[in-house]
XYZ file of C-alpha atoms in Angstrom:
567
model
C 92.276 75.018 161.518
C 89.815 73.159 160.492
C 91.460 71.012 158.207
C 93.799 69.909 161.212
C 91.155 68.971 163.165
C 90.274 66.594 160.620
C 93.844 64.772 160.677
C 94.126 65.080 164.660
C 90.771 62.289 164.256
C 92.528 60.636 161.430
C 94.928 59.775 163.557
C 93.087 57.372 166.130
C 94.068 54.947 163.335
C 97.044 53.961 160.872
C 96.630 51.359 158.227
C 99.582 49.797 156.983
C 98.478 48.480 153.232
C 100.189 46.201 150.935
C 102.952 47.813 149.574
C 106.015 45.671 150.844
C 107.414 43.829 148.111
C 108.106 39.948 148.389
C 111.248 39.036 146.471
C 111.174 36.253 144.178
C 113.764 33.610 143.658
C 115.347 35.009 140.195
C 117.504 32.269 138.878
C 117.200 30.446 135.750
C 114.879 30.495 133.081
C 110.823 30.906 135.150
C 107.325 31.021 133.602
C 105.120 32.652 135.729
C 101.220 31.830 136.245
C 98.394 33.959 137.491
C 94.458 34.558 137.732
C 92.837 37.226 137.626
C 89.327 38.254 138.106
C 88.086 41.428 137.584
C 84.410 42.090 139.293
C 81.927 45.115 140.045
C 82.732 45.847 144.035
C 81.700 48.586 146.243
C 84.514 50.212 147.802
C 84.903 54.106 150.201
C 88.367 54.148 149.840
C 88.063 58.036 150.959
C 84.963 57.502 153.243
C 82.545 57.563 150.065
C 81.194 54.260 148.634
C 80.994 53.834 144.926
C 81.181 50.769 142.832
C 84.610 50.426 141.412
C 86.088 47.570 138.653
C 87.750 45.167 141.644
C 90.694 42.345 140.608
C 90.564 39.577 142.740
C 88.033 41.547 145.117
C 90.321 44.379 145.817
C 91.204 47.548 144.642
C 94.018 48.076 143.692
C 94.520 44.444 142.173
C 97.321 42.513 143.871
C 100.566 43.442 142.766
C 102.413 41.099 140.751
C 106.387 40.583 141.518
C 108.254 38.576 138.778
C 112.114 38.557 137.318
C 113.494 40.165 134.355
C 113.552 37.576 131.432
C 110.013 35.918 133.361
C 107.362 34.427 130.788
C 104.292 35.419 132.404
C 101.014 33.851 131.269
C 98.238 35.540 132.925
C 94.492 34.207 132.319
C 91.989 37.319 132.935
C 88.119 36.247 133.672
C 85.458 38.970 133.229
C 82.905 38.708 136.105
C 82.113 42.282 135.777
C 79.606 44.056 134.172
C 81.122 44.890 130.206
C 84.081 44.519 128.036
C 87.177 44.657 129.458
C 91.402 44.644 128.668
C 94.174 45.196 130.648
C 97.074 46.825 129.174
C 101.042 46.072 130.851
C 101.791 49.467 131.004
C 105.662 49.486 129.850
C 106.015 46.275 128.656
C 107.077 46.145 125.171
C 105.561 43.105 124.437
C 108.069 42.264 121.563
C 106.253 39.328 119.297
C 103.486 39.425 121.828
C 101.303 42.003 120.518
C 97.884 40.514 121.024
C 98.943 40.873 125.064
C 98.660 44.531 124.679
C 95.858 45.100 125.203
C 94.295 47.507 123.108
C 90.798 47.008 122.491
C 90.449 47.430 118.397
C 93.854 48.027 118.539
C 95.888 45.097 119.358
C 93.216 42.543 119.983
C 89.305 42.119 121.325
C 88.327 42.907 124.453
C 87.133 40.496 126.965
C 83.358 39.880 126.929
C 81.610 39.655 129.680
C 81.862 36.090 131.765
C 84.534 35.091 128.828
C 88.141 34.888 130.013
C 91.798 35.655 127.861
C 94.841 34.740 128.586
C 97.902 37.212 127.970
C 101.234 35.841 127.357
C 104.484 37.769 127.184
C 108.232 37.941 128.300
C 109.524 40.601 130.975
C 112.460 42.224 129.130
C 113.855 44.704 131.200
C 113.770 45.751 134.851
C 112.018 47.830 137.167
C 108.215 49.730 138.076
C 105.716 48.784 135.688
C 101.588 48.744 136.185
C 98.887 46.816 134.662
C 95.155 48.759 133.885
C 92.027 48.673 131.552
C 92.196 50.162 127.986
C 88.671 49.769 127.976
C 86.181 52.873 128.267
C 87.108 54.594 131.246
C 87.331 51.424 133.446
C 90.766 51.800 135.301
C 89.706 55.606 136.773
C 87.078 53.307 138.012
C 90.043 51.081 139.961
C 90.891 48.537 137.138
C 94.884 48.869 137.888
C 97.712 47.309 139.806
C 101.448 47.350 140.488
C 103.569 45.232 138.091
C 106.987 45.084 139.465
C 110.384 43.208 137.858
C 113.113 42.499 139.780
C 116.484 42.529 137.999
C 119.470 40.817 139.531
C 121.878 43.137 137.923
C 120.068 46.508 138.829
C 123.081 48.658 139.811
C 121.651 49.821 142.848
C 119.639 46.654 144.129
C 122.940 46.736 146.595
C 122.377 50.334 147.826
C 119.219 49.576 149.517
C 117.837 47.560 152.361
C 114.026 47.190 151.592
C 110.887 47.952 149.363
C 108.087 49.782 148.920
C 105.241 50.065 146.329
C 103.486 53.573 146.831
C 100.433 53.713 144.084
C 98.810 57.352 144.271
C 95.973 58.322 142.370
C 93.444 61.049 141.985
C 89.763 59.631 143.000
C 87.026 60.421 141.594
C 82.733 60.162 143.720
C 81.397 59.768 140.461
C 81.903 57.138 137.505
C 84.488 57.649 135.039
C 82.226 57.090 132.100
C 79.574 59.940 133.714
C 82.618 62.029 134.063
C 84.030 62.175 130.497
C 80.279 62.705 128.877
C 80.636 66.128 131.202
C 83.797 66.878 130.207
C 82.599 66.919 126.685
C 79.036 68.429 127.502
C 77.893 69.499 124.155
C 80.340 68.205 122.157
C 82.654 70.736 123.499
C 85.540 69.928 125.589
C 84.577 72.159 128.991
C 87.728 70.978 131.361
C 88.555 68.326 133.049
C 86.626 67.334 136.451
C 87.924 68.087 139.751
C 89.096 65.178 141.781
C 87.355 64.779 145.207
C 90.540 63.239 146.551
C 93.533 61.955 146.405
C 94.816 58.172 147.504
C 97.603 56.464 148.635
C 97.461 52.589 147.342
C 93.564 53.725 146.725
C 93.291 54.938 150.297
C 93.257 57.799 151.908
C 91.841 59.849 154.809
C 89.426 61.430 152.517
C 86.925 64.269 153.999
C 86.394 63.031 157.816
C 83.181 64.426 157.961
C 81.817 62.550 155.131
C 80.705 60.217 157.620
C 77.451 59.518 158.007
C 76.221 61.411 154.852
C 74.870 59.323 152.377
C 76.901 57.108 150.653
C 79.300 56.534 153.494
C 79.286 53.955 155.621
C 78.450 54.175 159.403
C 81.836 53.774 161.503
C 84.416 54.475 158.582
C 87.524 55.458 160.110
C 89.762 57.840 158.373
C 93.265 56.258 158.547
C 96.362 56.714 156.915
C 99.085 54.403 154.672
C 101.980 53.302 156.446
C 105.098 53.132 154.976
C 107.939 50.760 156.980
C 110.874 51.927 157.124
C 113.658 50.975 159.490
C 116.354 53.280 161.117
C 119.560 53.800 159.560
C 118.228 51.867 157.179
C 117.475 52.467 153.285
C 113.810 51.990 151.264
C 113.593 52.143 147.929
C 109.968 53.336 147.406
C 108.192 52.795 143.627
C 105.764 55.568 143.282
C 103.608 54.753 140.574
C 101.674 57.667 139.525
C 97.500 55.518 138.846
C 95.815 58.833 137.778
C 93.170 59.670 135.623
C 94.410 63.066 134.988
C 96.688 64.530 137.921
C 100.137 65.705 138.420
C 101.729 65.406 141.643
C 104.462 66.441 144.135
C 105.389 64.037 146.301
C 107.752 64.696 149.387
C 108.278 62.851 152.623
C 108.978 65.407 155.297
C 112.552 65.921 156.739
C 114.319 63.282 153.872
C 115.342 63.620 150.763
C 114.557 61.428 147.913
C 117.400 60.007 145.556
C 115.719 59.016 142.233
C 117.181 56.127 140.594
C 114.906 55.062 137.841
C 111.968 56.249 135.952
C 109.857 54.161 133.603
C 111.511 51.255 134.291
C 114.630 52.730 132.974
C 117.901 52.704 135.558
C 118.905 56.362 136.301
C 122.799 57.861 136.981
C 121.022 58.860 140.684
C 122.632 62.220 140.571
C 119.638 64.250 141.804
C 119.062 64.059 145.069
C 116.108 66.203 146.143
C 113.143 67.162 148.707
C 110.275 66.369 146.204
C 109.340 64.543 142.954
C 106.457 65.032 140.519
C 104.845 62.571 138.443
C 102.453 62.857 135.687
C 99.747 60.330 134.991
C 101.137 57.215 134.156
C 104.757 57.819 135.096
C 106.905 55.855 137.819
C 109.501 56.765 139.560
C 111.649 54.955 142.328
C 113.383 56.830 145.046
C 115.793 55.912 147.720
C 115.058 57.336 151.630
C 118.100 57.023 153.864
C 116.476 56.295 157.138
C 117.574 58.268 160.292
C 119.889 56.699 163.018
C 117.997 57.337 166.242
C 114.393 59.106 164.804
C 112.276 59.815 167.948
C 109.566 60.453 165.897
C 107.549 59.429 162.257
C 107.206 61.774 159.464
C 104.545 62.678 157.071
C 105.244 61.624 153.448
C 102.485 63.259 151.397
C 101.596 63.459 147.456
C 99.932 66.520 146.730
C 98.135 67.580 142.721
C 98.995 69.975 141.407
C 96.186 72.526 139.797
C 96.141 72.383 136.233
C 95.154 75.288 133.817
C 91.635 73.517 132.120
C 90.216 72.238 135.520
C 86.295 73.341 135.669
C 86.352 74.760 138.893
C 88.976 77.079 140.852
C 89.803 74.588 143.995
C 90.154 71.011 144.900
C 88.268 70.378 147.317
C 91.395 67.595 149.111
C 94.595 67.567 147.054
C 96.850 66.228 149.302
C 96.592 62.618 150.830
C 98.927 61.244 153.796
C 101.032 58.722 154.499
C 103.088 57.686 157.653
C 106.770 57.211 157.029
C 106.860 54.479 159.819
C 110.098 53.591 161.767
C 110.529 50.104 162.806
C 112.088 51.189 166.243
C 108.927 53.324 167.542
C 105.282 52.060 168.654
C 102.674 52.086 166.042
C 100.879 54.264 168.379
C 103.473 56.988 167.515
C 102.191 59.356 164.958
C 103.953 62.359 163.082
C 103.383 65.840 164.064
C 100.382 67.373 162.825
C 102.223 70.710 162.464
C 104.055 69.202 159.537
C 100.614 69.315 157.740
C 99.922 72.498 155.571
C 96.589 73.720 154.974
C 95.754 72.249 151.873
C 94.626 75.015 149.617
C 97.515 77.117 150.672
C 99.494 73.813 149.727
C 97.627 73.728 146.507
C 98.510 77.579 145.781
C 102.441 77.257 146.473
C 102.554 73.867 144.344
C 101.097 75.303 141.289
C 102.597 78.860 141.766
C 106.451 76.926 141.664
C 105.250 74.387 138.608
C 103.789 77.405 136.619
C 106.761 79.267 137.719
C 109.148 76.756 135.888
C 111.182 76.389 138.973
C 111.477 71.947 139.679
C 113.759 69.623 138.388
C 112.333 68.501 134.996
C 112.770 65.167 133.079
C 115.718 66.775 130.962
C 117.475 67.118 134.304
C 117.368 63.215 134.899
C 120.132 60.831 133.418
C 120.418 57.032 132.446
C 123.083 55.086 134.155
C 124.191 53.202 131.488
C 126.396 55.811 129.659
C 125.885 54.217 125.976
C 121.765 54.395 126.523
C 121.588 57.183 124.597
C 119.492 58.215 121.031
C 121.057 57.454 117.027
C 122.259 60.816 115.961
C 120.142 62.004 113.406
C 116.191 60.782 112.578
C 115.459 59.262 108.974
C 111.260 60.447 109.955
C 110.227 63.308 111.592
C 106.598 63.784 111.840
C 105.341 66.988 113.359
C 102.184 67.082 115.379
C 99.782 69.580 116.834
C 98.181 69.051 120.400
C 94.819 70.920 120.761
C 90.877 70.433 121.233
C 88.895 70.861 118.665
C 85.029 71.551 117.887
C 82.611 68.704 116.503
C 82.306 68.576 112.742
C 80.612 64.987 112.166
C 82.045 63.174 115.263
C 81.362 63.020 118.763
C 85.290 62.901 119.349
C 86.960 66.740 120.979
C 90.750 66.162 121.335
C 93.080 65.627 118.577
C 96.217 65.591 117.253
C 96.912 67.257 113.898
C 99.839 67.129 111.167
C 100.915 65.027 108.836
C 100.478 61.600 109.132
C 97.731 62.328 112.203
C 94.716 63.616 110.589
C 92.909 64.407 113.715
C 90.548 62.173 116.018
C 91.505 58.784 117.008
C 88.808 55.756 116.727
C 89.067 52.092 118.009
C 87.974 49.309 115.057
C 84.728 47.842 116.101
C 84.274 44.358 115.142
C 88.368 44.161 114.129
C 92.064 45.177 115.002
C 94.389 46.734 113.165
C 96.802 44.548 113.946
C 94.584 42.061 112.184
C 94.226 44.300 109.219
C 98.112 44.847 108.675
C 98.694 41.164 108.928
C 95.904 40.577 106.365
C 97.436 43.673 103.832
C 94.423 45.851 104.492
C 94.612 49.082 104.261
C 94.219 50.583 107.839
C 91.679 53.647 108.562
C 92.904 57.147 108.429
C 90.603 57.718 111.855
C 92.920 55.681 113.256
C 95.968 58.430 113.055
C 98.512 56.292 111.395
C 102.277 57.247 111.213
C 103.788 54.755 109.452
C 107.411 53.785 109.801
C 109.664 50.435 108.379
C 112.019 48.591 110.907
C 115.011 50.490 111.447
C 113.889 53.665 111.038
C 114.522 56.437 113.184
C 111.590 58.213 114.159
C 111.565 61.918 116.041
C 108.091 62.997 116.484
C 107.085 66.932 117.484
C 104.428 67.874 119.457
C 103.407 71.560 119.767
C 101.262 71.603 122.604
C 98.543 74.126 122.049
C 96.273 73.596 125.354
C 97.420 72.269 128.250
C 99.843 69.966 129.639
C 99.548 66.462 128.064
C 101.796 62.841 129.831
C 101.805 61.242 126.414
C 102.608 57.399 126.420
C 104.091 55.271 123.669
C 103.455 51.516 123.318
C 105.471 48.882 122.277
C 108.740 50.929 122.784
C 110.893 53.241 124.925
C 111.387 57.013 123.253
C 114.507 59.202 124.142
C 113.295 63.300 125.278
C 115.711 65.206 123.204
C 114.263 68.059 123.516
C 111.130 69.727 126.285
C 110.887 73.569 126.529
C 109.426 74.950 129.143
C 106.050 75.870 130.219
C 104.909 79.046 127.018
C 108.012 78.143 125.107
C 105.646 78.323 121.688
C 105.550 76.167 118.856
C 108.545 74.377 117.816
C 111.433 76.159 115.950
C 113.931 74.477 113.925
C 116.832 76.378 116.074
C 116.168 74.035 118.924
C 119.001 72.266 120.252
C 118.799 68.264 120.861
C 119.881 66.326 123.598
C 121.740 63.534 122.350
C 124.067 63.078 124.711
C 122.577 61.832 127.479
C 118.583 62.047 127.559
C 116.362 60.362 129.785
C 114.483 57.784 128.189
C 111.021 56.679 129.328
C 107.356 55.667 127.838
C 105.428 58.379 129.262
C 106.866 62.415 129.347
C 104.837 65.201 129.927
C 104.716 68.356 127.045
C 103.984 71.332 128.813
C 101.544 73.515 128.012
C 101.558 76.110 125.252
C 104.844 74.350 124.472
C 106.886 72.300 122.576
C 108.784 68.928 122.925
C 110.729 66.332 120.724
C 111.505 62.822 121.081
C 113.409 59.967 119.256
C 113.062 56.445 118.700
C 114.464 53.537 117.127
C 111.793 51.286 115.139
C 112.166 48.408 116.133
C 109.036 46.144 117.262
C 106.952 45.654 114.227
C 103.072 46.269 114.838
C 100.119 48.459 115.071
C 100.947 50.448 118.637
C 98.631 53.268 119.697
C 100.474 56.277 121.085
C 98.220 58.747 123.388
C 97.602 61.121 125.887
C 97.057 59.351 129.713
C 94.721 61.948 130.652
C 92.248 59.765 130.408
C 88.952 62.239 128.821
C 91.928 63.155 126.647
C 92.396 59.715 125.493
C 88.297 58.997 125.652
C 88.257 62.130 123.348
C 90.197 60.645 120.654
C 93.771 62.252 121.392
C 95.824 59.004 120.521
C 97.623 57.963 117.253
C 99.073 54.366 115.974
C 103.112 54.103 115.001
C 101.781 51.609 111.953
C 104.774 49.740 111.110
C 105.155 47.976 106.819
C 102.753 45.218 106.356
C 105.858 43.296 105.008
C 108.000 44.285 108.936
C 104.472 43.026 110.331
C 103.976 39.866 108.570
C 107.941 38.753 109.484
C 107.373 38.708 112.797
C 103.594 37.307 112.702
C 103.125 35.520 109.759
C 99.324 34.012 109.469
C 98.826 30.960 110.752
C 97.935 28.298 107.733
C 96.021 24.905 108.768
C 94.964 22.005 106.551
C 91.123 21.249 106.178
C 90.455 17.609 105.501
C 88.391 17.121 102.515
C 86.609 14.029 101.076
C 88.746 10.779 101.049
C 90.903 10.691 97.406
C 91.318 14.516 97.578
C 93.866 16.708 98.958
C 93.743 19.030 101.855
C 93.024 22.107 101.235
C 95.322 25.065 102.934
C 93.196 27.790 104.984
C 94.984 30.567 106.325
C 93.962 32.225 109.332
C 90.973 34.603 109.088
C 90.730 38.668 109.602
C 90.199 38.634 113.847
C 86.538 39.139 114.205
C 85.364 41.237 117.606
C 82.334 40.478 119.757
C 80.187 43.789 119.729
């Protein structure tokens, strides 16, 4: 009762954020130009004001709209307060690897009141986001919508109009204060508990946070609004912005056709009430809107309880939106009997994930029937997912096997993208499976504790194979998929569980592979696909300049240095 209460206030007012998408004019070849400044803000998104990472002053950053085959040349300025990156989640930044954007990794990070400017090509189509690889900078709002339009998208022709829908877990305290509690002495104790959930970082929050300290006088608790026009069809991109949470997302009274995941074009066979997305993932689903609706509908994302959270309850885990027809007054709000109480919510989400009982990612299907996986691997590496005590470093989650000795560290003062080019031999800290171009690579994770969204950079990786939630450790019995698999950068390995997945080498480099829980990652649980130095140098041979020397004697030849990092 109470909780209705709450949205029966909420309701006095209905913000309608950016989230619309403007189309750009995709013809011919276009290079693309923007700024971007990323600043310390203070922001109550949920009715609580903290200081948050801001890009161009708001948070999210803007989103960014540009056309397959784009060149995009971004410039980044750091006005904030440390080192930052952003990272183009999904891009595969083929013979653009110091764009990134991994710190240590890749390239530098940005000092403070320095700028960079990233330069790459948009290959392929669809729902893509941009965020810090820095500390734990984009659970403190570093992040944005990155969205490519493609001309030749099968079903750009089945729908009328667009929607971005970022939704996040959110977090009172800093992200860097949170992740030295997770791993209060040196032990990994469970992930934090959200204090809320967002849509496009806002949300109704607590209502009766206001006043209390930290909140500003007069917030008003007020809700997304999602256009949508009747009889008409939206394709909304749900980007999933999380530090750590899975959710279900449903819009009440319509069903949701999902046509693409990850930026990859789906078959759109499953049509379905709800859809859940891990940390990191995207999906885009298409809303038929209803011919004469008398009324608006609740379209809500709601997280789902995982196994290693510290305490029993979250304290909001759903956040609301208003699926807003075109035809009706703004002044006309949804029913609040759609709304469930939110801990019984909470109890019949996780009691139908545990119970194994929603469509999966081995359920979904490309639409291009010859996107499918090489038949057999010519690597197979075979890792353990777990958390593991301190021995002589501060790091608690790891993967272990061969080729992936256990915690993963960023170089300090170099990359090791650097250190291939130069023929160094790279760290073992740094978890390297190495591979040569062409090779076929099927990697196994046993998933020992907890559910894990593990993302890949620098390619796309077919899921040939993802038991179910206590499936065990892998056995060589398992069947593959390689008929038609979905394939996708980020995939979640359930817990106590197994998965396998296959991909094609080819986009030489140093490209870190890790979990997007983001303690998980702050932990150490990440890993580099280290491609030949030989494959490396190909593609990015050093740069060699002349130096002039006195007059009578030749130049002499200097070759570009080993990339030296600001600490």
């Amino acid at each position: 009762m109470v909780w209705s209460c709450l949205l029966l206030v909420s309701l006095l007012s209905v913000m309608e954020y950016a989230g619309a998408i403007t189309y750009p004019k995709c013809k011919g070849k276009r290079t693309v130009y923007y700024y971007l400044n990323v600043s310390n803000a203070d922001v109550a998104p949920d009715g609580y004001t903290r200081s948050v990472y801001a890009i161009n002053g708001t948070m999210p950053g803007p989103t960014l709209t540009v056309c397959k085959g784009d060149y995009l040349i971004v410039k980044v300025t750091n006005s904030a307060d440390e080192s930052i990156s952003i990272h183009w989640h999904g891009i595969l930044q083929y013979g653009t690897i110091t764009s990134d954007g991994v710190p240590g990794t890749t390239e530098c990070g940005i000092p403070v009141k320095k700028s960079y400017t990233y330069t790459f090509y948009v290959t392929d189509g669809g729902t893509y986001w941009y965020h810090s690889h820095s500390a734990t900078q984009y659970v403190d709002g570093l992040k944005a919508a990155l969205i490519v339009q493609d001309p030749a998208d099968p079903w750009i022709s089945k729908y009328d109009s667009e929607f971005v829908l970022q939704v996040c877990d959110w977090f009172h305290e800093p992200g860097e204060s949170l992740a030295h509690t997770v791993y209060a002495n040196d032990l990994h104790t469970g992930d934090p508990v959200p204090d809320s959930a967002l849509f496009n970082n806002h949300g109704p929050g607590n209502c009766n946070l206001q006043g209390a300290q930290g909140n500003p006088d007069g917030f008003s608790c007020t809700f997304t609004r999602i256009p949508i026009t009747s009889g008409k069809r939206l394709r909304i991109r749900i980007i999933n912005t999380s530090a750590q949470s899975v959710f279900i997302f449903v819009c009440h009274d319509h069903t949701l056709q999902i046509i693409e995941t990850d930026g990859v074009t789906l078959d759109g066979t499953k049509t379905q009430s709800s859809v859940r997305l891990n940390a990191a993932q995207r999906y885009s689903v298409i809303i038929q809107g209803k011919t004469n609706p008398t009324q608006n509908y609740w379209c809500s994302a709601t997280m789902v309880k995982a196994a290693n959270i510290l305490f029993a309850a979250y304290p909001n885990p759903t956040v609301y939106g208003v699926l807003a027809y075109s035809n009706l007054p703004k002044t006309t709000y949804p029913p609040a009997a759609q709304i469930a109480n939110p801990q019984d919510t909470q109890i019949i989400l996780t009691s139908t994930v545990q119970s194994n009982n929603f469509i999966d990612e081995q359920d979904l299907h490309p639409y291009d029937k010859n996107d499918k996986p090489p038949a057999k691997a010519t690597i197979t590496a075979v890792l353990n997912i777990t958390f593991l005590p301190v021995s002589a470093t501060s790091a608690q989650a790891a993967f272990q096997g061969k080729g992936a000795p256990g915690f993963y560290k960023h170089l300090a003062t170099s990359t090791l993208f650097s250190y291939a080019q130069h023929n160094k031999a790279l760290p073992k800290y740094s978890n390297n499976i190495y591979v040569k171009k062409g090779d076929v690579v099927d990697i196994v994770f046993n998933c020992l504790r907890g559910q894990h969204p593990l993302h890949i950079h620098g390619h796309t990786f077919w899921v040939i194979s993802n038991q179910k939630q206590f499936a065990g450790n892998y056995k060589a019995s398992t069947a593959f998929n390689v008929k038609n698999p979905v394939r996708r950068d980020t995939f979640t390995v359930q817990s106590e569980s197994n998965a396998v997945i296959r991909f094609v080498a080819d986009n030489p480099g140093v490209w870190i592979f890790h979990c997007h829980i983001d303690w998980h990652l702050a932990g150490g649980m990440a890993f580099t696909i280290a491609y030949d130095n030989k494959d490396i140098q190909a593609l990015y041979p050093l740069r060699v300049t002349k130096k002039k020397n006195k007059k009578g004697k030749k130049a002499t030849k200097v070759v570009e240095p080993l990339t030296k990092c600001p600490t």
